[in-house]
Amino acid sequence: MIEMPFDNYMSYTIGIVVFFMGVYLTKNIKFLRDFNIPEPVTGGLLAALFIYAVYIFTGSEIAFDLSTRDRLLVYFFTAIGLNARFSDLVKGGKPLLILLVLTLSFIVIQNVVGITSAILLDLPSTINHWRVGWLGFFNWRSWHSNSLGSRCC
C-alpha cells in the first residue's frame, strides 16, 4: 500500500478548497438548500468519497497532517464563547442550568473513564495520562506506530 502524505500547509489548503466546493454545491443544488445541509458537510462528503475512490482503485492511502485542525478548533470554539452574552444565559433559566450541570458531570465522568482506561490498558509511560483524560484524545496512530511497532495488528 502506498501512502500519499500531505503536509500541514497542503492539508489546510485542501480543507479550504473542500469547504468552498461545499459552498458551491449547496448553493446550486436545491435539495441541499431545502434540507439545510451545511457546506462543510457537503464538501467533506464529496472529499471523503473521492479519497475512498482513490483508495479502492489505486490502493493508495491519503494521509493528512491534522496539527492545524486542533489549533483551528480552539479558535472556533473560543469565537463561539466570545459571542455568548450573559443576558442570553440568564434567559435560559432552569433548563439551561440543568443542561450545564449535566454537561459538566459528563465531562468529569468522561475524564475519569479516560484516565482509568489509560492506566488499565497500561499505556506507555511516555504518554501523559492526565493529557489523555482531560483533553479527551491523544494521537492513537502515532502512539500505535511508535510504541507497538510490529507487535500489533
JSON list of C-alpha atoms in Angstrom, two decimals:
[
{"chain": "A", "resi": 1, "resn": "MET", "atom": "CA", "xyz": [0.00, 0.00, 0.00]},
{"chain": "A", "resi": 2, "resn": "ILE", "atom": "CA", "xyz": [1.32, 3.40, -0.98]},
{"chain": "A", "resi": 3, "resn": "GLU", "atom": "CA", "xyz": [0.79, 6.29, 1.42]},
{"chain": "A", "resi": 4, "resn": "MET", "atom": "CA", "xyz": [0.40, 9.76, -0.05]},
{"chain": "A", "resi": 5, "resn": "PRO", "atom": "CA", "xyz": [1.12, 12.18, 2.83]},
{"chain": "A", "resi": 6, "resn": "PHE", "atom": "CA", "xyz": [0.08, 15.82, 2.73]},
{"chain": "A", "resi": 7, "resn": "ASP", "atom": "CA", "xyz": [1.95, 18.21, 4.98]},
{"chain": "A", "resi": 8, "resn": "ASN", "atom": "CA", "xyz": [0.34, 20.77, 7.26]},
{"chain": "A", "resi": 9, "resn": "TYR", "atom": "CA", "xyz": [0.14, 23.56, 4.68]},
{"chain": "A", "resi": 10, "resn": "MET", "atom": "CA", "xyz": [-1.27, 21.35, 1.93]},
{"chain": "A", "resi": 11, "resn": "SER", "atom": "CA", "xyz": [-3.82, 19.76, 4.28]},
{"chain": "A", "resi": 12, "resn": "TYR", "atom": "CA", "xyz": [-5.04, 23.21, 5.31]},
{"chain": "A", "resi": 13, "resn": "THR", "atom": "CA", "xyz": [-5.23, 24.34, 1.69]},
{"chain": "A", "resi": 14, "resn": "ILE", "atom": "CA", "xyz": [-7.15, 21.24, 0.64]},
{"chain": "A", "resi": 15, "resn": "GLY", "atom": "CA", "xyz": [-9.54, 21.83, 3.55]},
{"chain": "A", "resi": 16, "resn": "ILE", "atom": "CA", "xyz": [-10.29, 25.33, 2.30]},
{"chain": "A", "resi": 17, "resn": "VAL", "atom": "CA", "xyz": [-10.87, 24.07, -1.25]},
{"chain": "A", "resi": 18, "resn": "VAL", "atom": "CA", "xyz": [-13.18, 21.33, 0.04]},
{"chain": "A", "resi": 19, "resn": "PHE", "atom": "CA", "xyz": [-15.14, 23.89, 2.04]},
{"chain": "A", "resi": 20, "resn": "PHE", "atom": "CA", "xyz": [-15.65, 26.14, -0.99]},
{"chain": "A", "resi": 21, "resn": "MET", "atom": "CA", "xyz": [-16.67, 23.14, -3.09]},
{"chain": "A", "resi": 22, "resn": "GLY", "atom": "CA", "xyz": [-19.32, 22.51, -0.45]},
{"chain": "A", "resi": 23, "resn": "VAL", "atom": "CA", "xyz": [-20.42, 26.15, -0.62]},
{"chain": "A", "resi": 24, "resn": "TYR", "atom": "CA", "xyz": [-20.75, 25.91, -4.38]},
{"chain": "A", "resi": 25, "resn": "LEU", "atom": "CA", "xyz": [-22.66, 22.63, -4.32]},
{"chain": "A", "resi": 26, "resn": "THR", "atom": "CA", "xyz": [-25.01, 23.69, -1.54]},
{"chain": "A", "resi": 27, "resn": "LYS", "atom": "CA", "xyz": [-25.73, 26.96, -3.32]},
{"chain": "A", "resi": 28, "resn": "ASN", "atom": "CA", "xyz": [-26.51, 25.25, -6.64]},
{"chain": "A", "resi": 29, "resn": "ILE", "atom": "CA", "xyz": [-28.33, 22.08, -5.55]},
{"chain": "A", "resi": 30, "resn": "LYS", "atom": "CA", "xyz": [-31.87, 22.72, -4.37]},
{"chain": "A", "resi": 31, "resn": "PHE", "atom": "CA", "xyz": [-32.09, 19.53, -2.28]},
{"chain": "A", "resi": 32, "resn": "LEU", "atom": "CA", "xyz": [-29.10, 20.58, -0.17]},
{"chain": "A", "resi": 33, "resn": "ARG", "atom": "CA", "xyz": [-30.53, 24.06, 0.38]},
{"chain": "A", "resi": 34, "resn": "ASP", "atom": "CA", "xyz": [-34.03, 22.79, 1.20]},
{"chain": "A", "resi": 35, "resn": "PHE", "atom": "CA", "xyz": [-32.73, 20.44, 3.89]},
{"chain": "A", "resi": 36, "resn": "ASN", "atom": "CA", "xyz": [-30.19, 22.98, 5.22]},
{"chain": "A", "resi": 37, "resn": "ILE", "atom": "CA", "xyz": [-27.19, 20.72, 4.70]},
{"chain": "A", "resi": 38, "resn": "PRO", "atom": "CA", "xyz": [-24.12, 22.65, 5.92]},
{"chain": "A", "resi": 39, "resn": "GLU", "atom": "CA", "xyz": [-21.49, 23.49, 3.33]},
{"chain": "A", "resi": 40, "resn": "PRO", "atom": "CA", "xyz": [-18.66, 21.75, 5.22]},
{"chain": "A", "resi": 41, "resn": "VAL", "atom": "CA", "xyz": [-20.74, 18.55, 5.32]},
{"chain": "A", "resi": 42, "resn": "THR", "atom": "CA", "xyz": [-21.40, 18.67, 1.59]},
{"chain": "A", "resi": 43, "resn": "GLY", "atom": "CA", "xyz": [-17.76, 19.33, 0.72]},
{"chain": "A", "resi": 44, "resn": "GLY", "atom": "CA", "xyz": [-16.50, 16.83, 3.30]},
{"chain": "A", "resi": 45, "resn": "LEU", "atom": "CA", "xyz": [-18.73, 14.08, 1.97]},
{"chain": "A", "resi": 46, "resn": "LEU", "atom": "CA", "xyz": [-17.56, 14.74, -1.57]},
{"chain": "A", "resi": 47, "resn": "ALA", "atom": "CA", "xyz": [-13.90, 14.71, -0.44]},
{"chain": "A", "resi": 48, "resn": "ALA", "atom": "CA", "xyz": [-14.45, 11.50, 1.55]},
{"chain": "A", "resi": 49, "resn": "LEU", "atom": "CA", "xyz": [-15.97, 9.80, -1.49]},
{"chain": "A", "resi": 50, "resn": "PHE", "atom": "CA", "xyz": [-13.07, 10.97, -3.65]},
{"chain": "A", "resi": 51, "resn": "ILE", "atom": "CA", "xyz": [-10.46, 9.72, -1.16]},
{"chain": "A", "resi": 52, "resn": "TYR", "atom": "CA", "xyz": [-12.31, 6.41, -0.87]},
{"chain": "A", "resi": 53, "resn": "ALA", "atom": "CA", "xyz": [-12.33, 6.06, -4.67]},
{"chain": "A", "resi": 54, "resn": "VAL", "atom": "CA", "xyz": [-8.58, 6.74, -4.80]},
{"chain": "A", "resi": 55, "resn": "TYR", "atom": "CA", "xyz": [-8.04, 4.06, -2.16]},
{"chain": "A", "resi": 56, "resn": "ILE", "atom": "CA", "xyz": [-10.26, 1.50, -3.89]},
{"chain": "A", "resi": 57, "resn": "PHE", "atom": "CA", "xyz": [-8.88, 2.00, -7.40]},
{"chain": "A", "resi": 58, "resn": "THR", "atom": "CA", "xyz": [-5.20, 2.60, -6.64]},
{"chain": "A", "resi": 59, "resn": "GLY", "atom": "CA", "xyz": [-4.67, 1.09, -3.20]},
{"chain": "A", "resi": 60, "resn": "SER", "atom": "CA", "xyz": [-3.06, 4.37, -2.13]},
{"chain": "A", "resi": 61, "resn": "GLU", "atom": "CA", "xyz": [-3.82, 5.80, 1.28]},
{"chain": "A", "resi": 62, "resn": "ILE", "atom": "CA", "xyz": [-4.04, 9.57, 1.61]},
{"chain": "A", "resi": 63, "resn": "ALA", "atom": "CA", "xyz": [-2.75, 10.89, 4.93]},
{"chain": "A", "resi": 64, "resn": "PHE", "atom": "CA", "xyz": [-3.34, 14.45, 6.14]},
{"chain": "A", "resi": 65, "resn": "ASP", "atom": "CA", "xyz": [-1.35, 16.29, 8.79]},
{"chain": "A", "resi": 66, "resn": "LEU", "atom": "CA", "xyz": [-4.03, 17.37, 11.26]},
{"chain": "A", "resi": 67, "resn": "SER", "atom": "CA", "xyz": [-1.97, 19.57, 13.59]},
{"chain": "A", "resi": 68, "resn": "THR", "atom": "CA", "xyz": [-3.58, 22.75, 12.25]},
{"chain": "A", "resi": 69, "resn": "ARG", "atom": "CA", "xyz": [-7.05, 21.30, 12.81]},
{"chain": "A", "resi": 70, "resn": "ASP", "atom": "CA", "xyz": [-6.58, 21.24, 16.57]},
{"chain": "A", "resi": 71, "resn": "ARG", "atom": "CA", "xyz": [-5.48, 24.88, 16.66]},
{"chain": "A", "resi": 72, "resn": "LEU", "atom": "CA", "xyz": [-8.38, 25.96, 14.44]},
{"chain": "A", "resi": 73, "resn": "LEU", "atom": "CA", "xyz": [-10.88, 24.09, 16.64]},
{"chain": "A", "resi": 74, "resn": "VAL", "atom": "CA", "xyz": [-9.65, 26.09, 19.63]},
{"chain": "A", "resi": 75, "resn": "TYR", "atom": "CA", "xyz": [-10.14, 29.32, 17.66]},
{"chain": "A", "resi": 76, "resn": "PHE", "atom": "CA", "xyz": [-13.61, 28.23, 16.55]},
{"chain": "A", "resi": 77, "resn": "PHE", "atom": "CA", "xyz": [-14.92, 27.36, 19.99]},
{"chain": "A", "resi": 78, "resn": "THR", "atom": "CA", "xyz": [-13.28, 30.42, 21.52]},
{"chain": "A", "resi": 79, "resn": "ALA", "atom": "CA", "xyz": [-15.08, 32.61, 18.99]},
{"chain": "A", "resi": 80, "resn": "ILE", "atom": "CA", "xyz": [-18.39, 30.95, 19.88]},
{"chain": "A", "resi": 81, "resn": "GLY", "atom": "CA", "xyz": [-17.71, 31.61, 23.56]},
{"chain": "A", "resi": 82, "resn": "LEU", "atom": "CA", "xyz": [-16.84, 35.24, 22.89]},
{"chain": "A", "resi": 83, "resn": "ASN", "atom": "CA", "xyz": [-20.20, 35.70, 21.15]},
{"chain": "A", "resi": 84, "resn": "ALA", "atom": "CA", "xyz": [-22.16, 34.46, 24.17]},
{"chain": "A", "resi": 85, "resn": "ARG", "atom": "CA", "xyz": [-23.89, 37.11, 26.26]},
{"chain": "A", "resi": 86, "resn": "PHE", "atom": "CA", "xyz": [-24.57, 36.74, 29.95]},
{"chain": "A", "resi": 87, "resn": "SER", "atom": "CA", "xyz": [-28.11, 38.06, 29.44]},
{"chain": "A", "resi": 88, "resn": "ASP", "atom": "CA", "xyz": [-28.78, 35.20, 27.00]},
{"chain": "A", "resi": 89, "resn": "LEU", "atom": "CA", "xyz": [-27.59, 32.73, 29.60]},
{"chain": "A", "resi": 90, "resn": "VAL", "atom": "CA", "xyz": [-29.88, 34.23, 32.23]},
{"chain": "A", "resi": 91, "resn": "LYS", "atom": "CA", "xyz": [-32.84, 33.98, 29.84]},
{"chain": "A", "resi": 92, "resn": "GLY", "atom": "CA", "xyz": [-32.15, 30.24, 29.54]},
{"chain": "A", "resi": 93, "resn": "GLY", "atom": "CA", "xyz": [-33.24, 29.82, 33.15]},
{"chain": "A", "resi": 94, "resn": "LYS", "atom": "CA", "xyz": [-33.60, 26.46, 34.88]},
{"chain": "A", "resi": 95, "resn": "PRO", "atom": "CA", "xyz": [-33.38, 24.25, 31.74]},
{"chain": "A", "resi": 96, "resn": "LEU", "atom": "CA", "xyz": [-30.04, 25.80, 30.83]},
{"chain": "A", "resi": 97, "resn": "LEU", "atom": "CA", "xyz": [-28.77, 25.33, 34.38]},
{"chain": "A", "resi": 98, "resn": "ILE", "atom": "CA", "xyz": [-29.79, 21.64, 34.29]},
{"chain": "A", "resi": 99, "resn": "LEU", "atom": "CA", "xyz": [-28.04, 21.25, 30.92]},
{"chain": "A", "resi": 100, "resn": "LEU", "atom": "CA", "xyz": [-24.92, 22.92, 32.33]},
{"chain": "A", "resi": 101, "resn": "VAL", "atom": "CA", "xyz": [-24.84, 20.62, 35.38]},
{"chain": "A", "resi": 102, "resn": "LEU", "atom": "CA", "xyz": [-25.36, 17.52, 33.22]},
{"chain": "A", "resi": 103, "resn": "THR", "atom": "CA", "xyz": [-22.69, 18.62, 30.75]},
{"chain": "A", "resi": 104, "resn": "LEU", "atom": "CA", "xyz": [-20.12, 19.29, 33.47]},
{"chain": "A", "resi": 105, "resn": "SER", "atom": "CA", "xyz": [-20.96, 15.97, 35.12]},
{"chain": "A", "resi": 106, "resn": "PHE", "atom": "CA", "xyz": [-20.43, 14.05, 31.90]},
{"chain": "A", "resi": 107, "resn": "ILE", "atom": "CA", "xyz": [-17.16, 15.87, 31.27]},
{"chain": "A", "resi": 108, "resn": "VAL", "atom": "CA", "xyz": [-15.87, 14.70, 34.64]},
{"chain": "A", "resi": 109, "resn": "ILE", "atom": "CA", "xyz": [-17.17, 11.15, 34.03]},
{"chain": "A", "resi": 110, "resn": "GLN", "atom": "CA", "xyz": [-15.53, 11.09, 30.58]},
{"chain": "A", "resi": 111, "resn": "ASN", "atom": "CA", "xyz": [-12.23, 12.20, 32.03]},
{"chain": "A", "resi": 112, "resn": "VAL", "atom": "CA", "xyz": [-12.31, 9.67, 34.85]},
{"chain": "A", "resi": 113, "resn": "VAL", "atom": "CA", "xyz": [-13.11, 6.89, 32.35]},
{"chain": "A", "resi": 114, "resn": "GLY", "atom": "CA", "xyz": [-10.34, 8.09, 30.02]},
{"chain": "A", "resi": 115, "resn": "ILE", "atom": "CA", "xyz": [-7.69, 8.26, 32.72]},
{"chain": "A", "resi": 116, "resn": "THR", "atom": "CA", "xyz": [-8.75, 4.94, 34.23]},
{"chain": "A", "resi": 117, "resn": "SER", "atom": "CA", "xyz": [-8.75, 3.26, 30.82]},
{"chain": "A", "resi": 118, "resn": "ALA", "atom": "CA", "xyz": [-5.29, 4.64, 30.05]},
{"chain": "A", "resi": 119, "resn": "ILE", "atom": "CA", "xyz": [-3.95, 3.28, 33.32]},
{"chain": "A", "resi": 120, "resn": "LEU", "atom": "CA", "xyz": [-5.71, -0.10, 32.98]},
{"chain": "A", "resi": 121, "resn": "LEU", "atom": "CA", "xyz": [-4.53, -0.53, 29.39]},
{"chain": "A", "resi": 122, "resn": "ASP", "atom": "CA", "xyz": [-1.00, 0.13, 30.59]},
{"chain": "A", "resi": 123, "resn": "LEU", "atom": "CA", "xyz": [-0.23, 2.78, 28.03]},
{"chain": "A", "resi": 124, "resn": "PRO", "atom": "CA", "xyz": [3.47, 3.65, 27.71]},
{"chain": "A", "resi": 125, "resn": "SER", "atom": "CA", "xyz": [4.80, 5.99, 30.34]},
{"chain": "A", "resi": 126, "resn": "THR", "atom": "CA", "xyz": [5.70, 8.49, 27.63]},
{"chain": "A", "resi": 127, "resn": "ILE", "atom": "CA", "xyz": [2.01, 9.32, 27.30]},
{"chain": "A", "resi": 128, "resn": "ASN", "atom": "CA", "xyz": [0.85, 11.69, 29.99]},
{"chain": "A", "resi": 129, "resn": "HIS", "atom": "CA", "xyz": [-2.27, 10.05, 31.47]},
{"chain": "A", "resi": 130, "resn": "TRP", "atom": "CA", "xyz": [-3.70, 13.40, 32.51]},
{"chain": "A", "resi": 131, "resn": "ARG", "atom": "CA", "xyz": [-3.47, 14.71, 28.96]},
{"chain": "A", "resi": 132, "resn": "VAL", "atom": "CA", "xyz": [-5.26, 11.65, 27.64]},
{"chain": "A", "resi": 133, "resn": "GLY", "atom": "CA", "xyz": [-8.19, 12.05, 30.00]},
{"chain": "A", "resi": 134, "resn": "TRP", "atom": "CA", "xyz": [-8.57, 15.78, 30.39]},
{"chain": "A", "resi": 135, "resn": "LEU", "atom": "CA", "xyz": [-8.25, 16.63, 26.72]},
{"chain": "A", "resi": 136, "resn": "GLY", "atom": "CA", "xyz": [-10.32, 13.62, 25.74]},
{"chain": "A", "resi": 137, "resn": "PHE", "atom": "CA", "xyz": [-8.00, 12.47, 22.98]},
{"chain": "A", "resi": 138, "resn": "PHE", "atom": "CA", "xyz": [-4.48, 11.51, 22.05]},
{"chain": "A", "resi": 139, "resn": "ASN", "atom": "CA", "xyz": [-2.90, 10.69, 18.78]},
{"chain": "A", "resi": 140, "resn": "TRP", "atom": "CA", "xyz": [-3.63, 6.95, 18.66]},
{"chain": "A", "resi": 141, "resn": "ARG", "atom": "CA", "xyz": [-1.94, 6.48, 15.31]},
{"chain": "A", "resi": 142, "resn": "SER", "atom": "CA", "xyz": [1.41, 7.93, 16.39]},
{"chain": "A", "resi": 143, "resn": "TRP", "atom": "CA", "xyz": [1.31, 6.01, 19.69]},
{"chain": "A", "resi": 144, "resn": "HIS", "atom": "CA", "xyz": [0.29, 2.86, 17.90]},
{"chain": "A", "resi": 145, "resn": "SER", "atom": "CA", "xyz": [3.05, 3.03, 15.32]},
{"chain": "A", "resi": 146, "resn": "ASN", "atom": "CA", "xyz": [5.79, 4.21, 17.69]},
{"chain": "A", "resi": 147, "resn": "SER", "atom": "CA", "xyz": [5.21, 2.00, 20.71]},
{"chain": "A", "resi": 148, "resn": "LEU", "atom": "CA", "xyz": [3.81, -1.25, 19.34]},
{"chain": "A", "resi": 149, "resn": "GLY", "atom": "CA", "xyz": [5.77, -1.46, 16.14]},
{"chain": "A", "resi": 150, "resn": "SER", "atom": "CA", "xyz": [5.45, -4.90, 14.61]},
{"chain": "A", "resi": 151, "resn": "ARG", "atom": "CA", "xyz": [3.87, -6.44, 17.73]},
{"chain": "A", "resi": 152, "resn": "CYS", "atom": "CA", "xyz": [0.41, -5.22, 16.87]},
{"chain": "A", "resi": 153, "resn": "CYS", "atom": "CA", "xyz": [-2.08, -5.74, 14.09]}
]
